């Protein structure tokens, strides 16, 4: 059973008008009528009595309408829950860093974010670059010996934060 057709039927049954349902759904009236007719053909029963005085929901239509309302409620709940997850994901920062940075640089930076949710992961430079490239991290704090040729991780943007002499 096509969910779009089911929800279209629900709108028509609620307002008892193809034209008004079409306006509410931002569809053409013929499109709404065709969707309901296709649903009736698929199910093998009439869902609406089309009379000169208006539309009436049939016995089969009344049964289906109960289920259509439940489906609509579940879809609305799913949209709400997914929006909450998306908002949570957007407000979560995933940071990877080498051990020394986790002890010094990262806590100071995180403290400045004021209430943001931060997930921290420890690792070496190559692993962290790989995790960032894969989308598992938003930021990777890595290091490179300044005496070696500059390395640019493929597919990532490198920003030098500081230079420190190794002793």
Short mmCIF file of C-alpha atoms in Angstrom, two decimals:
data_model
loop_
_atom_site.label_atom_id
_atom_site.label_comp_id
_atom_site.label_asym_id
_atom_site.label_seq_id
_atom_site.Cartn_x
_atom_site.Cartn_y
_atom_site.Cartn_z
CA UNK A 1 0.00 0.00 0.00
CA UNK A 2 1.50 3.31 -1.09
CA UNK A 3 1.88 5.69 1.87
CA UNK A 4 1.41 8.80 -0.28
CA UNK A 5 -1.92 7.46 -1.57
CA UNK A 6 -2.95 6.49 1.95
CA UNK A 7 -2.24 9.99 3.29
CA UNK A 8 -4.00 11.55 0.31
CA UNK A 9 -7.07 9.41 1.06
CA UNK A 10 -6.83 10.51 4.69
CA UNK A 11 -6.90 14.19 3.68
CA UNK A 12 -9.90 13.66 1.38
CA UNK A 13 -11.79 11.66 4.02
CA UNK A 14 -11.11 14.32 6.65
CA UNK A 15 -12.42 17.27 4.61
CA UNK A 16 -14.88 15.28 2.44
CA UNK A 17 -13.71 17.08 -0.69
CA UNK A 18 -11.17 16.30 -3.41
CA UNK A 19 -10.74 20.00 -4.21
CA UNK A 20 -10.16 21.10 -0.62
CA UNK A 21 -7.79 18.19 0.03
CA UNK A 22 -5.90 19.11 -3.14
CA UNK A 23 -5.46 22.68 -1.89
CA UNK A 24 -4.24 21.46 1.52
CA UNK A 25 -1.79 19.02 -0.10
CA UNK A 26 -0.65 21.51 -2.78
CA UNK A 27 -1.71 19.09 -5.53
CA UNK A 28 -4.14 19.31 -8.40
CA UNK A 29 -7.66 18.02 -7.86
CA UNK A 30 -7.31 15.40 -10.65
CA UNK A 31 -4.09 14.13 -9.06
CA UNK A 32 -5.80 13.68 -5.69
CA UNK A 33 -8.78 11.94 -7.33
CA UNK A 34 -6.45 9.62 -9.29
CA UNK A 35 -4.45 8.70 -6.17
CA UNK A 36 -7.59 7.75 -4.24
CA UNK A 37 -8.95 5.80 -7.23
CA UNK A 38 -5.62 3.94 -7.54
CA UNK A 39 -5.74 3.07 -3.82
CA UNK A 40 -9.30 1.77 -4.23
CA UNK A 41 -8.22 -0.38 -7.21
CA UNK A 42 -5.24 -1.69 -5.24
CA UNK A 43 -7.41 -2.63 -2.25
CA UNK A 44 -10.35 -3.86 -4.32
CA UNK A 45 -12.95 -1.92 -2.33
CA UNK A 46 -14.51 1.54 -2.62
CA UNK A 47 -13.30 3.88 0.12
CA UNK A 48 -15.57 6.82 -0.69
CA UNK A 49 -19.11 7.17 -1.96
CA UNK A 50 -19.14 9.98 -4.49
CA UNK A 51 -22.59 11.56 -4.23
CA UNK A 52 -24.03 14.85 -5.46
CA UNK A 53 -24.25 16.09 -1.86
CA UNK A 54 -20.57 15.34 -1.21
CA UNK A 55 -18.30 12.49 -0.32
CA UNK A 56 -19.11 9.84 2.28
CA UNK A 57 -16.58 7.42 3.74
CA UNK A 58 -17.55 3.78 3.15
CA UNK A 59 -17.28 1.08 5.80
CA UNK A 60 -13.96 -0.03 4.29
CA UNK A 61 -12.88 3.62 4.12
CA UNK A 62 -13.66 4.09 7.82
CA UNK A 63 -11.50 1.07 8.72
CA UNK A 64 -8.66 2.31 6.52
CA UNK A 65 -8.98 5.84 7.91
CA UNK A 66 -8.22 4.56 11.43
CA UNK A 67 -5.02 3.01 10.13
CA UNK A 68 -4.18 6.05 7.99
CA UNK A 69 -4.44 8.26 11.07
CA UNK A 70 -2.13 5.90 12.99
CA UNK A 71 0.38 5.92 10.11
CA UNK A 72 0.26 9.73 9.94
CA UNK A 73 0.85 9.97 13.70
CA UNK A 74 3.82 7.59 13.49
CA UNK A 75 5.32 9.50 10.56
CA UNK A 76 4.97 12.75 12.49
CA UNK A 77 6.63 11.14 15.50
CA UNK A 78 9.45 9.83 13.28
CA UNK A 79 9.98 13.32 11.81
CA UNK A 80 10.15 14.82 15.30
CA UNK A 81 12.58 12.20 16.61
CA UNK A 82 14.81 12.43 13.55
CA UNK A 83 14.86 16.24 13.78
CA UNK A 84 15.94 15.93 17.43
CA UNK A 85 18.71 13.52 16.45
CA UNK A 86 19.82 15.81 13.62
CA UNK A 87 19.89 18.79 15.99
CA UNK A 88 21.87 16.75 18.50
CA UNK A 89 24.32 15.64 15.82
CA UNK A 90 24.79 19.24 14.70
CA UNK A 91 25.48 20.37 18.25
CA UNK A 92 27.99 17.59 18.92
CA UNK A 93 31.63 18.18 18.07
CA UNK A 94 33.79 15.09 17.54
CA UNK A 95 37.48 15.85 18.14
CA UNK A 96 40.44 13.56 17.82
CA UNK A 97 43.88 14.43 19.18
CA UNK A 98 47.20 12.97 20.20
CA UNK A 99 47.67 12.37 23.97
CA UNK A 100 49.63 15.54 24.80
CA UNK A 101 47.09 17.76 23.02
CA UNK A 102 44.29 16.01 24.91
CA UNK A 103 45.99 16.97 28.16
CA UNK A 104 46.66 20.61 27.25
CA UNK A 105 45.24 22.14 24.06
CA UNK A 106 41.87 20.41 23.70
CA UNK A 107 40.46 21.05 27.21
CA UNK A 108 41.16 24.79 26.90
CA UNK A 109 39.51 24.94 23.48
CA UNK A 110 36.49 22.91 24.61
CA UNK A 111 36.00 25.15 27.66
CA UNK A 112 35.53 28.09 25.29
CA UNK A 113 32.62 26.35 23.53
CA UNK A 114 30.29 26.94 26.51
CA UNK A 115 27.97 23.99 26.83
CA UNK A 116 28.59 22.28 23.51
CA UNK A 117 28.63 18.51 23.60
CA UNK A 118 32.11 17.29 22.70
CA UNK A 119 33.23 13.74 22.05
CA UNK A 120 36.99 13.27 22.27
CA UNK A 121 39.04 10.46 20.77
CA UNK A 122 42.75 9.74 21.22
CA UNK A 123 44.96 8.56 18.40
CA UNK A 124 48.01 9.04 16.24
CA UNK A 125 48.22 11.51 13.37
CA UNK A 126 47.60 9.03 10.53
CA UNK A 127 44.65 7.34 12.25
CA UNK A 128 43.05 10.66 13.19
CA UNK A 129 43.41 12.00 9.63
CA UNK A 130 41.80 8.82 8.33
CA UNK A 131 38.92 9.11 10.84
CA UNK A 132 38.35 12.75 9.88
CA UNK A 133 38.40 11.89 6.16
CA UNK A 134 35.79 9.19 6.82
CA UNK A 135 33.55 11.73 8.59
CA UNK A 136 33.93 10.14 12.03
CA UNK A 137 35.65 13.29 13.38
CA UNK A 138 35.01 16.97 12.76
CA UNK A 139 38.53 18.01 13.79
CA UNK A 140 41.82 16.19 14.27
CA UNK A 141 44.64 17.77 16.27
CA UNK A 142 47.82 16.12 15.07
CA UNK A 143 51.52 16.92 15.06
CA UNK A 144 54.46 16.76 12.71
CA UNK A 145 58.16 17.10 13.39
CA UNK A 146 59.07 20.50 11.89
CA UNK A 147 62.42 19.11 10.77
CA UNK A 148 60.62 16.84 8.28
CA UNK A 149 59.04 17.97 4.98
CA UNK A 150 55.54 19.37 5.46
CA UNK A 151 52.83 16.71 5.08
CA UNK A 152 49.40 17.66 3.72
CA UNK A 153 46.80 15.00 4.48
CA UNK A 154 44.96 14.10 1.28
CA UNK A 155 41.37 15.39 1.24
CA UNK A 156 41.80 17.50 4.39
CA UNK A 157 42.67 21.09 5.14
CA UNK A 158 45.71 21.54 7.35
CA UNK A 159 45.93 24.52 9.71
CA UNK A 160 49.06 25.03 11.78
CA UNK A 161 48.15 26.00 15.35
CA UNK A 162 51.59 26.42 16.84
CA UNK A 163 55.26 25.55 16.59
CA UNK A 164 57.03 24.03 19.49
CA UNK A 165 60.62 22.94 19.72
CA UNK A 166 61.15 19.29 20.64
CA UNK A 167 63.59 18.80 23.48
#
